[in-house]
Coordinates of C-alpha atoms and ligand atoms in Angstrom, one line a residue:
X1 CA 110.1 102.5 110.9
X2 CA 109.9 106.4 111.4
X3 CA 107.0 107.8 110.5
X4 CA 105.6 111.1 109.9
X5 CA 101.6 111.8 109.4
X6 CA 101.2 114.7 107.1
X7 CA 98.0 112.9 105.6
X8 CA 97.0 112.5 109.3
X9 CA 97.4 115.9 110.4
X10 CA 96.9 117.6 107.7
X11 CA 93.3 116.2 106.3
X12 CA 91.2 115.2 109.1
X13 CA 87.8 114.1 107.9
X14 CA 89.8 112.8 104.4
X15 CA 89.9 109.2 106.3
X16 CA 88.3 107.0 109.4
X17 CA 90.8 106.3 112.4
X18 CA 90.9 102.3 112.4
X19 CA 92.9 99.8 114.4
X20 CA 93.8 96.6 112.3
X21 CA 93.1 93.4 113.6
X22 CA 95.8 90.6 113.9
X23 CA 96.2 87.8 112.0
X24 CA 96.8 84.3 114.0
X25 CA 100.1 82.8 113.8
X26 CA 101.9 84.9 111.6
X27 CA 104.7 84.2 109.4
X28 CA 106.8 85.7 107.0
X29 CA 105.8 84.1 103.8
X30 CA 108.0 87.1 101.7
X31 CA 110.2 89.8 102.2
X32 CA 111.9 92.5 99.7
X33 CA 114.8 93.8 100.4
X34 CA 114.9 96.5 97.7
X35 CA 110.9 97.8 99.5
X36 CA 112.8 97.6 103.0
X37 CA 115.8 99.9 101.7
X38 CA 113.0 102.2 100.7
X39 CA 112.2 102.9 103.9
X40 CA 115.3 102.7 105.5
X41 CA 114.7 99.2 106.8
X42 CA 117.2 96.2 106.5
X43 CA 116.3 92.7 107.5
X44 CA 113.1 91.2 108.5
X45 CA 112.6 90.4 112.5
X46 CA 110.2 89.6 115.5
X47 CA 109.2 92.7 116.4
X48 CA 108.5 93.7 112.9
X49 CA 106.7 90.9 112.2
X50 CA 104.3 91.2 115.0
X51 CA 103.8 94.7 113.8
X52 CA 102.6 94.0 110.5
X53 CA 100.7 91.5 111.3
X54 CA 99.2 94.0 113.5
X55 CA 99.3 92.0 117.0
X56 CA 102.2 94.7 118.5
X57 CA 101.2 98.3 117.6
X58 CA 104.1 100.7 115.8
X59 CA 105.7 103.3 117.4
X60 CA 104.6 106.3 115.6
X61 CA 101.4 104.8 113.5
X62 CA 98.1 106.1 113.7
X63 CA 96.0 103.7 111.9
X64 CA 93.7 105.1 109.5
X65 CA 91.6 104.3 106.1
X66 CA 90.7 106.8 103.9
X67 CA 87.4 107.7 102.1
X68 CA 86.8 107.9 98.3
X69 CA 85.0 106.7 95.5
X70 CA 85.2 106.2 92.0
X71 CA 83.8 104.8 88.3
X72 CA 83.8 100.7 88.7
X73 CA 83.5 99.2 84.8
X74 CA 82.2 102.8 83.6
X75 CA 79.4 103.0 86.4
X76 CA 80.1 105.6 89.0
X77 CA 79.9 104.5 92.7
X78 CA 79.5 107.1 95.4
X79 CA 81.3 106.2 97.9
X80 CA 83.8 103.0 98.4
X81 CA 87.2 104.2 100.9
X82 CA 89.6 101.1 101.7
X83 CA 87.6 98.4 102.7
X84 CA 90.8 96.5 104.1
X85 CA 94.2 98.2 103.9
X86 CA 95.1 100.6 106.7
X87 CA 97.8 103.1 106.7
X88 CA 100.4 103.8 109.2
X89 CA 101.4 106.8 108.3
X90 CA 104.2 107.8 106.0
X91 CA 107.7 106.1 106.7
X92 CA 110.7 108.5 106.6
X93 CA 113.1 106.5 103.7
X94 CA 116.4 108.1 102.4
X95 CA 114.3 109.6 99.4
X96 CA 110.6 109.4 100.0
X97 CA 107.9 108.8 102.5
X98 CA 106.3 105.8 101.7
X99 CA 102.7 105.3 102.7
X100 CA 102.9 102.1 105.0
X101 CA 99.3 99.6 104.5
X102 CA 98.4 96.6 105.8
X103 CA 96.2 95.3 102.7
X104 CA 93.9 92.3 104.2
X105 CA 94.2 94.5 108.1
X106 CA 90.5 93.7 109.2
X107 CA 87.7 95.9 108.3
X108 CA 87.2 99.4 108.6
X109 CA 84.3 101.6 108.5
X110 CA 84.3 101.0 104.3
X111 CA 84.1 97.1 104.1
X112 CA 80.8 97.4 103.5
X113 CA 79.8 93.5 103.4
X114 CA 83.6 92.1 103.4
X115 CA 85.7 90.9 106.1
X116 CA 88.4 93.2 105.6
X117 CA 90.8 90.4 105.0
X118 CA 93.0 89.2 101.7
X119 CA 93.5 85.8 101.1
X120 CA 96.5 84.4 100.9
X121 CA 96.8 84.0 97.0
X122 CA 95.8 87.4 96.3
X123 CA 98.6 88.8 99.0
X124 CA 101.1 87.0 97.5
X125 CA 100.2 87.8 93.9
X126 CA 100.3 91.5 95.1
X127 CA 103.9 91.2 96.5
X128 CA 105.2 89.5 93.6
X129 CA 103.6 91.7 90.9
X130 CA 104.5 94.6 93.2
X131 CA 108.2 94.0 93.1
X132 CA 108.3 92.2 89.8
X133 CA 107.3 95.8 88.2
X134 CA 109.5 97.7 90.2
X135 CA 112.2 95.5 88.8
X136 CA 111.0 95.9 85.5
X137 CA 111.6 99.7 85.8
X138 CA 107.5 100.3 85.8
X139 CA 106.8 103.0 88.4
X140 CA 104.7 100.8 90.9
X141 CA 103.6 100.6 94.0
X142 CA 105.8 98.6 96.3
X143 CA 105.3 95.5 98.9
X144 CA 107.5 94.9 101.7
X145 CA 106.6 91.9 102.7
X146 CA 103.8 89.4 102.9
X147 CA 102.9 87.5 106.2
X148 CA 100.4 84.4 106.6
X149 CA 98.4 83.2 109.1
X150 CA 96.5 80.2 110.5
X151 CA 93.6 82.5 110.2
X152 CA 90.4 81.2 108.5
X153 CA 88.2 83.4 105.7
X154 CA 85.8 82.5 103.6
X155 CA 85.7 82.8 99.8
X156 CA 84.2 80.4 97.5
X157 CA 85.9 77.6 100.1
X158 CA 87.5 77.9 103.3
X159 CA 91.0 80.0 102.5
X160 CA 93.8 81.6 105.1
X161 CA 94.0 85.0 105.6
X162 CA 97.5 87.2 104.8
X163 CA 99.0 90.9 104.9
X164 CA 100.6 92.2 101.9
X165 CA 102.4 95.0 103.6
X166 CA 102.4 97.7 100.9
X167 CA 104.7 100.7 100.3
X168 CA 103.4 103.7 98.0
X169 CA 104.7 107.2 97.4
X170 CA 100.9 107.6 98.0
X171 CA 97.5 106.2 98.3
X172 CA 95.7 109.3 96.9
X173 CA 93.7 108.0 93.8
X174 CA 91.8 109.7 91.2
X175 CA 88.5 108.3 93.1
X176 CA 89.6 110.8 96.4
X177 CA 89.1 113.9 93.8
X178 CA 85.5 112.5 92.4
X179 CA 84.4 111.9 96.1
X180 CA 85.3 115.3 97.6
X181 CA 84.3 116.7 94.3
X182 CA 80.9 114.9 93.9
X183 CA 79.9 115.3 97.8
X184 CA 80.9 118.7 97.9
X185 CA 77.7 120.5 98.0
X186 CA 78.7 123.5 96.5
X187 CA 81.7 123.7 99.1
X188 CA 84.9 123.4 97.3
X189 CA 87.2 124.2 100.6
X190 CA 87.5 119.6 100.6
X191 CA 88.4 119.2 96.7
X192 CA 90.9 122.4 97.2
X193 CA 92.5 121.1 100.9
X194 CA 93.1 117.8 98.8
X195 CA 94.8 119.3 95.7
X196 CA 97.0 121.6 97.6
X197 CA 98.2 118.7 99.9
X198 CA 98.5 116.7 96.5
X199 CA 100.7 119.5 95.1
X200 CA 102.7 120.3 98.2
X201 CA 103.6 116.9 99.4
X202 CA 104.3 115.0 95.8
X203 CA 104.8 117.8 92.9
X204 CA 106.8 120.7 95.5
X205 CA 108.1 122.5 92.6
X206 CA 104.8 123.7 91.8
X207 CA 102.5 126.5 93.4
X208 CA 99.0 126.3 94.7
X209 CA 97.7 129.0 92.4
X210 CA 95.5 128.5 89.5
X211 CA 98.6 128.0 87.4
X212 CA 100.2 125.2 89.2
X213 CA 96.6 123.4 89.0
X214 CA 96.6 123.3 85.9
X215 CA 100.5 122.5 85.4
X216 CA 99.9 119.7 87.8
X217 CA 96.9 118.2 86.1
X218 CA 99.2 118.5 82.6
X219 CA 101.6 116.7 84.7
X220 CA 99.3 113.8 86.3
X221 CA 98.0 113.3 82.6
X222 CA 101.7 112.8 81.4
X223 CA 102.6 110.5 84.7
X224 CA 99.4 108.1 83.8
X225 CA 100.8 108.2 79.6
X226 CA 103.9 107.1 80.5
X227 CA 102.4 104.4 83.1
X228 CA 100.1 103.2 80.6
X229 CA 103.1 103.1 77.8
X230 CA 105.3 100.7 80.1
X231 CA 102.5 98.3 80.9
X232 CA 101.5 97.9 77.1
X233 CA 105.7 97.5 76.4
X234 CA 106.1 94.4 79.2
X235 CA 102.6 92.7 78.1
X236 CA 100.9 93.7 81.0
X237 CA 97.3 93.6 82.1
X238 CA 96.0 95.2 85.4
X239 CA 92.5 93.9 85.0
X240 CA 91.2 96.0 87.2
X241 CA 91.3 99.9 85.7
X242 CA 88.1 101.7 87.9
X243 CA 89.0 105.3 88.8
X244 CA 89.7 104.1 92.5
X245 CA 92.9 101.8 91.4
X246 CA 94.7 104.9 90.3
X247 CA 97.3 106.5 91.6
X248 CA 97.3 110.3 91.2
X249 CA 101.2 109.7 90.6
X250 CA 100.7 107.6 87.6
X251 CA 101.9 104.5 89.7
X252 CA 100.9 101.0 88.6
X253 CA 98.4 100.5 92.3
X254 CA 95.8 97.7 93.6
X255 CA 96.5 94.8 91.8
X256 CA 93.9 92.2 91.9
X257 CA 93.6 89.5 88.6
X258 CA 96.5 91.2 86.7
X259 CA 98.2 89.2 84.5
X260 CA 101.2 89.2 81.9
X261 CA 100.7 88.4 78.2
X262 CA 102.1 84.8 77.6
X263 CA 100.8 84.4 74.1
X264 CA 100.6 87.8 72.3
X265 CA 96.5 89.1 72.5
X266 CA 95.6 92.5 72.0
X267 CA 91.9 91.4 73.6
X268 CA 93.5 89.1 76.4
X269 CA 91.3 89.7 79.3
X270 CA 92.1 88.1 82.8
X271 CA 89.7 89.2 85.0
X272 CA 86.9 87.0 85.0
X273 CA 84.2 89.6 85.8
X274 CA 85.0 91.3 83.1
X275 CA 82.5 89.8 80.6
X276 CA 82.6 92.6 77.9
X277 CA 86.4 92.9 78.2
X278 CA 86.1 96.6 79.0
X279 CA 90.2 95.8 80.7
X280 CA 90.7 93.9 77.9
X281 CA 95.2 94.3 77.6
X282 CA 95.0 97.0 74.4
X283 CA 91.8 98.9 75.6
X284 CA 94.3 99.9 78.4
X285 CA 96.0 103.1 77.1
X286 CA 91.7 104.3 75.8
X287 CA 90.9 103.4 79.4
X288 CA 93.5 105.1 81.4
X289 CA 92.3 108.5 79.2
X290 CA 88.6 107.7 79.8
X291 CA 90.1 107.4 83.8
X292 CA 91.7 110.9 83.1
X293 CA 88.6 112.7 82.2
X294 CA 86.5 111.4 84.7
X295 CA 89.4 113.0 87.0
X296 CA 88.9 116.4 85.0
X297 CA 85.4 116.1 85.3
X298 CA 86.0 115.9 88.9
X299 CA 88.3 119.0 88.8
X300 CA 85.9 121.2 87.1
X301 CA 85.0 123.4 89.9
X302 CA 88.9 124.4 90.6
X303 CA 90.5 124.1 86.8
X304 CA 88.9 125.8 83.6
X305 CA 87.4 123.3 81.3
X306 CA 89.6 124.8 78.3
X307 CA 92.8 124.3 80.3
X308 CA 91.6 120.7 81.4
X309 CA 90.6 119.7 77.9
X310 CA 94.2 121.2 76.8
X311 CA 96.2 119.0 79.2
X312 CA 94.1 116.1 78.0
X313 CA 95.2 116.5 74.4
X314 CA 98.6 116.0 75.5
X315 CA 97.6 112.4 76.4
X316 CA 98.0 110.8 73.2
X317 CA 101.6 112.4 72.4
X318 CA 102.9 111.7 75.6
X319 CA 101.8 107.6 75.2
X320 CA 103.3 107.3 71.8
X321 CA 106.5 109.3 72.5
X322 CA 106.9 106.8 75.4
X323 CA 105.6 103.6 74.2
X324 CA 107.8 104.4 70.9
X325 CA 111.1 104.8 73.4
X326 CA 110.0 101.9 74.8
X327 CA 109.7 99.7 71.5
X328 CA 112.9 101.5 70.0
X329 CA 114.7 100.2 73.0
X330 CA 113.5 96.7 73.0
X331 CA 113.7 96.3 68.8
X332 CA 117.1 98.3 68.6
X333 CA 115.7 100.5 66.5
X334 CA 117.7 103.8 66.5
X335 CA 116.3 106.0 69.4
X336 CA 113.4 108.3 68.0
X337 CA 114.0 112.1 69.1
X338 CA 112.5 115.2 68.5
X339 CA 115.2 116.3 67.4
X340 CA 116.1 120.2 67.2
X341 CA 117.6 120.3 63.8
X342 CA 114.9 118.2 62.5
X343 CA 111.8 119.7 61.0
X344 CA 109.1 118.7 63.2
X345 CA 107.0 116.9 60.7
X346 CA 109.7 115.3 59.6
X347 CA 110.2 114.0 62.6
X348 CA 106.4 113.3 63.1
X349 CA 106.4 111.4 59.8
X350 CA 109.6 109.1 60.8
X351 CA 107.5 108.2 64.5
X352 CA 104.8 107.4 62.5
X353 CA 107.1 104.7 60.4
X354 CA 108.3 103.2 63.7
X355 CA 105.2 102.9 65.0
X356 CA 104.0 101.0 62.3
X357 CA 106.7 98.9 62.4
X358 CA 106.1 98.4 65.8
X359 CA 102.6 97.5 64.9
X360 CA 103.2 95.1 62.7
X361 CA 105.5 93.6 64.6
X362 CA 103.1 92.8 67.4
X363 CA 100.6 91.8 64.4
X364 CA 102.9 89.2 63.8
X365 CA 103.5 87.9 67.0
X366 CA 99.8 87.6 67.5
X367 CA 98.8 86.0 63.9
X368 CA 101.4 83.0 65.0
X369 CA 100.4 82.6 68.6
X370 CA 103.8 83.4 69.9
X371 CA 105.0 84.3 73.5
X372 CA 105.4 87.9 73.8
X373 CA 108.1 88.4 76.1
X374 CA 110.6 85.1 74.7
X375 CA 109.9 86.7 71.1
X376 CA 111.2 90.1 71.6
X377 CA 114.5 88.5 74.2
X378 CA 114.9 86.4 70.7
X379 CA 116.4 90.1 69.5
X380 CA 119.3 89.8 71.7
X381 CA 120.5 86.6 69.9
X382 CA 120.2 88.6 66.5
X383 CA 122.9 88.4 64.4
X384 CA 122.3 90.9 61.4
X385 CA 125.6 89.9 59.6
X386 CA 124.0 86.6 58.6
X387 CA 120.8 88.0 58.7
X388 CA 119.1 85.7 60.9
X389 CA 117.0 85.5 63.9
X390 CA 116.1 82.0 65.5
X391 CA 112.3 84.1 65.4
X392 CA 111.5 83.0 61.9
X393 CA 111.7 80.1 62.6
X394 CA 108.2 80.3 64.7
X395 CA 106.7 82.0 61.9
X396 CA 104.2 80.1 59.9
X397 CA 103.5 83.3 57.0
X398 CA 107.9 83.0 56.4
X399 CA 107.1 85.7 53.5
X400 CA 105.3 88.2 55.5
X401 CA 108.1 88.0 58.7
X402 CA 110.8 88.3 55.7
X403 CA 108.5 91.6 54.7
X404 CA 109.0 93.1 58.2
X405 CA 112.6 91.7 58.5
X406 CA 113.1 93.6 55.5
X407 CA 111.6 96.7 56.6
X408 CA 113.1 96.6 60.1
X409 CA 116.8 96.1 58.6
X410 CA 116.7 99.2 56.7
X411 CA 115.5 101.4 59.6
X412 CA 118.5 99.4 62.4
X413 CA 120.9 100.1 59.8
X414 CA 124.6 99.2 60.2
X415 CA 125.4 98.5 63.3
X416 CA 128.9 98.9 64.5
X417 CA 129.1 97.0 67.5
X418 CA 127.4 93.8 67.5
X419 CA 127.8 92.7 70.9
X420 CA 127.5 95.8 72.5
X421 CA 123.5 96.0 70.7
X422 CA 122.8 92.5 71.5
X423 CA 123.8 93.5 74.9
X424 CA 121.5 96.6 74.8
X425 CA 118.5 94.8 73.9
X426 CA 118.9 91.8 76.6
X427 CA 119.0 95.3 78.7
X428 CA 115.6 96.1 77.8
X429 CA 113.5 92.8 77.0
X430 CA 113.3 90.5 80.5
X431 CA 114.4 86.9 79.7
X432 CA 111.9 86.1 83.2
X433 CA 108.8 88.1 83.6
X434 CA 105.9 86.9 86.6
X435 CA 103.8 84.4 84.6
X436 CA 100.5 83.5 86.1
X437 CA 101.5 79.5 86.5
X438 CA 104.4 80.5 88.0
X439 CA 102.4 82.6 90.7
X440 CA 99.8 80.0 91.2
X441 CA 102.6 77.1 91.5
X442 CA 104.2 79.1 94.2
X443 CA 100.8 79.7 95.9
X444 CA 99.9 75.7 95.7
X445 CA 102.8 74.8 97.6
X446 CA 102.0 77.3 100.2
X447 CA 98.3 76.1 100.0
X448 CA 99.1 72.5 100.1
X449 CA 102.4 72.1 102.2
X450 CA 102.7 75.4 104.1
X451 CA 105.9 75.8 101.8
X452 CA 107.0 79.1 100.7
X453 CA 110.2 77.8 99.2
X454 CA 108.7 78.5 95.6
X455 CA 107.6 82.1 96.6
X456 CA 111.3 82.7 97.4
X457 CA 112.8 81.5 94.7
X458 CA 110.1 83.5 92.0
X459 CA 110.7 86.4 93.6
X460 CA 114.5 86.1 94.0
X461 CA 114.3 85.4 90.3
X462 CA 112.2 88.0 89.5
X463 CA 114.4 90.7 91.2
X464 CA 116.9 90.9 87.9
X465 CA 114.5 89.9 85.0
X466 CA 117.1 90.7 82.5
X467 CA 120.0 88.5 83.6
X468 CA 120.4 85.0 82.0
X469 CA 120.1 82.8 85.3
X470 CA 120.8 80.0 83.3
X471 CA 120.0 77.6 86.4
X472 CA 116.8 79.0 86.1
X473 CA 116.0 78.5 82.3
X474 CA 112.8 76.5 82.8
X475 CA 111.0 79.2 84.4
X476 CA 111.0 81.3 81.0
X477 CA 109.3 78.5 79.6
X478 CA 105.4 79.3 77.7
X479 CA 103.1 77.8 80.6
X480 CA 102.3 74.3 80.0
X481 CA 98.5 73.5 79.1
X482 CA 96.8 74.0 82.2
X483 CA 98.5 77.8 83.0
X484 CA 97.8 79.0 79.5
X485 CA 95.6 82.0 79.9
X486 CA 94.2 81.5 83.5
X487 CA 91.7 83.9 84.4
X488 CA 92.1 85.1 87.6
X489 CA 88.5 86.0 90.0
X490 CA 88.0 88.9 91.5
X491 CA 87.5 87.6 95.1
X492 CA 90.5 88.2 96.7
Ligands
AMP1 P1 89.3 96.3 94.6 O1 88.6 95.6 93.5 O2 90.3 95.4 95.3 O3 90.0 97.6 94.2 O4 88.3 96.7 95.7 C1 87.2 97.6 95.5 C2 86.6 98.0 96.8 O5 86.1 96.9 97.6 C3 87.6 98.8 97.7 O6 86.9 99.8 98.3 C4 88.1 97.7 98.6 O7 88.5 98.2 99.8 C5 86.8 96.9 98.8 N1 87.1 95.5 99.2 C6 87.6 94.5 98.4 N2 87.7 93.3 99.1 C7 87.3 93.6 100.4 C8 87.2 92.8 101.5 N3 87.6 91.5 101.6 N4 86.7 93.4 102.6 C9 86.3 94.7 102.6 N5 86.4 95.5 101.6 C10 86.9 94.9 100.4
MG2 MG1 91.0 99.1 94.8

């Protein structure tokens, strides 16, 4: 690893300078290949290992964890700063500098009354959903590896201790703006230092002027749309949506008890603290814009309300042009554009029809209790010459689906080239996605046996979610009994 420490140098008293503490016995229990290339890394070894697991030091780190705050289920909470991940620095990759953390690294001067650590579970869940999403084309956070210990830490039970060692473009959150905007005392040379790094390091094609605020706030607002618009198109939950889990570069960040949809449930929640179902899997695109304006809020004293309040009505457009694209590509319905020679409100009216269809669609899915993800890969077997899709056969209301079938039809149209659609749509809807059973089956064998065979295999499988793997059939399967909706805890 090369690093370089722009965040380092550049914003001293923005973090705490913090050496991790090892973890006994390490092991690799996971490794990504596609993370490591990232970073210009190729296969794991020793010395690596003993880095991450933080008993050798890296050349080149400096070891820090950085300060913020942030709204936690709606309340706001003054100060929080990572509480166990410590960066590196920023390692040098072909494209990018990815931020290098040790997640579960021993406490730092923000743990307040935790150990510092991760449990094992929760660091593997975090590499898997990590490089799961990546190869889902979600923008994501990434996770190079995750290494387990002998070390003991105490949960609800006694549990080991583990690194996830995470890669992101960065670990600047919207919580970093509300804490130097909230603790500012009238001084705004923090918030500004922060924005202009922001700017200069991860949006360089815009200035540092009032204009280029306000273009980059436009910009954030239209990242964390299209973020929010992939997550609601793969059925996926994050669970966890408080101002400090996102990433200022609309990157899916801090997973905790995320989960995929099996069944179809617009009010699926799978964090068990969430009693009123705040996270609940559709509040997610309302949340993410209640997340945005508490980050305007925080912006006030540099960006003019009118100009925030503007950005922030782009929100909504932004989520259904990209959810729409999303849904167009997974239905094979004819690619909406704004197109130039189109009136605009005939255009508007014709997104409006889609979306409904759309809707409906889902509607469906969740009146019969079907699995999201094996419904929408049934639309690669689709064979519109006979008119039939093996998914009415699930359907209890056969009238209504007929209704929709109907509908759709008309709006698909002729299509020329049958194979080359279905192929297009097995393109876009993953026959394998990261199902909760299938994480916590691969975590019981490392639990129980000390065997990460099943992590390797999940995560080989889940690094081409749109091939057929036909050896692998069994793990598209619904969950059986006891993995349907598992609700995951919050003490990771
Ligand atoms: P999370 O829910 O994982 O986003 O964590 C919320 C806050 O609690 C963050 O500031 C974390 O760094 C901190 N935190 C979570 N778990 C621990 C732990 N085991 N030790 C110290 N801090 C923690
Ligand atoms: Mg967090």
């Amino acid at each position: 690893m090369r690093f370089k420490q722009d965040f380092f140098e550049q914003l001293a008293g923005f973090y705490s300078q913090v050496y991790p503490q090892a973890i006994s016995n390490p092991h690799w229990l996971g490794w990504s290949d596609e993370a490591a290339a990232l970073i210009g890394l190729d296969k794991p070894n020793d010395q690596l290992l003993m880095q991450l697991s933080a008993n050798h030091a890296a050349e080149g780190a400096t070891y820090y964890a950085q300060v913020y705050s942030g709204h936690q289920f709606g309340g706001y909470t003054s100060q929080l700063g990572d509480g166990r991940s410590i960066i590196l620095g920023e390692a040098i990759g072909p494209d990018y500098a990815w931020d290098v953390a040790l997640k579960g690294g021993g406490p730092t001067p923000y743990s307040r009354m935790g150990d510092g650590r991760a449990v094992m579970r929760s660091a593997v869940r975090e590499f898997l959903v990590s490089e799961s999403l990546a190869a889902l084309n979600v923008p994501t956070s990434r996770a190079l590896a995750v290494i387990g210990s002998d070390l003991p830490v105490w949960r609800e039970g006694q549990e080991t201790a583990a690194i996830t060692v995470r890669l992101a473009k960065t670990h600047i959150r919207f919580g970093h703006f509300e804490y130097f905007s909230y603790t500012r005392k009238g001084d705004n040379s923090k918030l500004t230092q922060l924005v202009d790094f922001t700017i200069k390091q991860h949006f360089p094609h815009l200035s540092t002027d009032n204009a280029g605020y306000v273009q980059w706030f436009t910009e954030v607002v239209a990242a964390t749309a299209k973020m929010v618009a992939h997550w609601q198109s793969v059925g996926f939950a994050h669970g966890v949506l408080n101002t400090d889990n996102m990433s200022i570069l609309g990157d899916s960040f801090d997973f905790g008890p995320f989960s995929f949809l099996d069944t179809f449930k617009e009010d699926f929640v799978c964090n068990h603290s969430d009693h009123e179902g705040r996270y609940a899997f559709g509040q997610q695109p309302g949340v993410c814009f209640w997340n945005l304006q508490r980050l305007a809020q925080a912006l006030t004293p540099l960006i003019a309300s009118d100009d925030l309040v503007q950005a922030l009505n782009q929100y909504q457009p932004h989520l259904v042009d990209h959810y729409l694209l999303l849904m167009s590509n997974k239905l094979g319905l004819p690619v909406f554009e704004l197109a130039s020679d189109q009136s605009h409100d005939t255009a508007k009216t014709q997104q409006q029809q889609d979306l409904k269809l759309v809707d409906q669609f889902t509607a469906l899915l969740e009146a019969n209790q079907l699995d999201y993800t094996n419904s929408l890969r049934r639309f690669g077997e689709l064979d519109l010459t006979s008119q039939h899709i093996s998914l009415r056969d699930d359907m209890v209301d056969l009238a209504k689906f007929d209704q929709w079938f109907e509908a759709y039809q008309q709006r698909v149209g002729k299509v020329d080239d049958m194979v080359n659609w279905q192929q297009a749509r097995n393109a876009a809807n993953p026959k394998y996605i990261l199902r909760n059973y299938l994480a916590q089956e691969a975590i019981i064998a490392i639990e129980e046996n000390g065997d990460n065979s099943k992590l390797v295999q999940l995560h080989q499988l889940l690094r081409q979610p749109f091939a057929e793997q036909p050896e692998m059939a069994s793990f598209a399967k619904r969950p059986p009994d006891w993995g349907q909706g598992l609700i995951m805890s919050c003490s990771s």
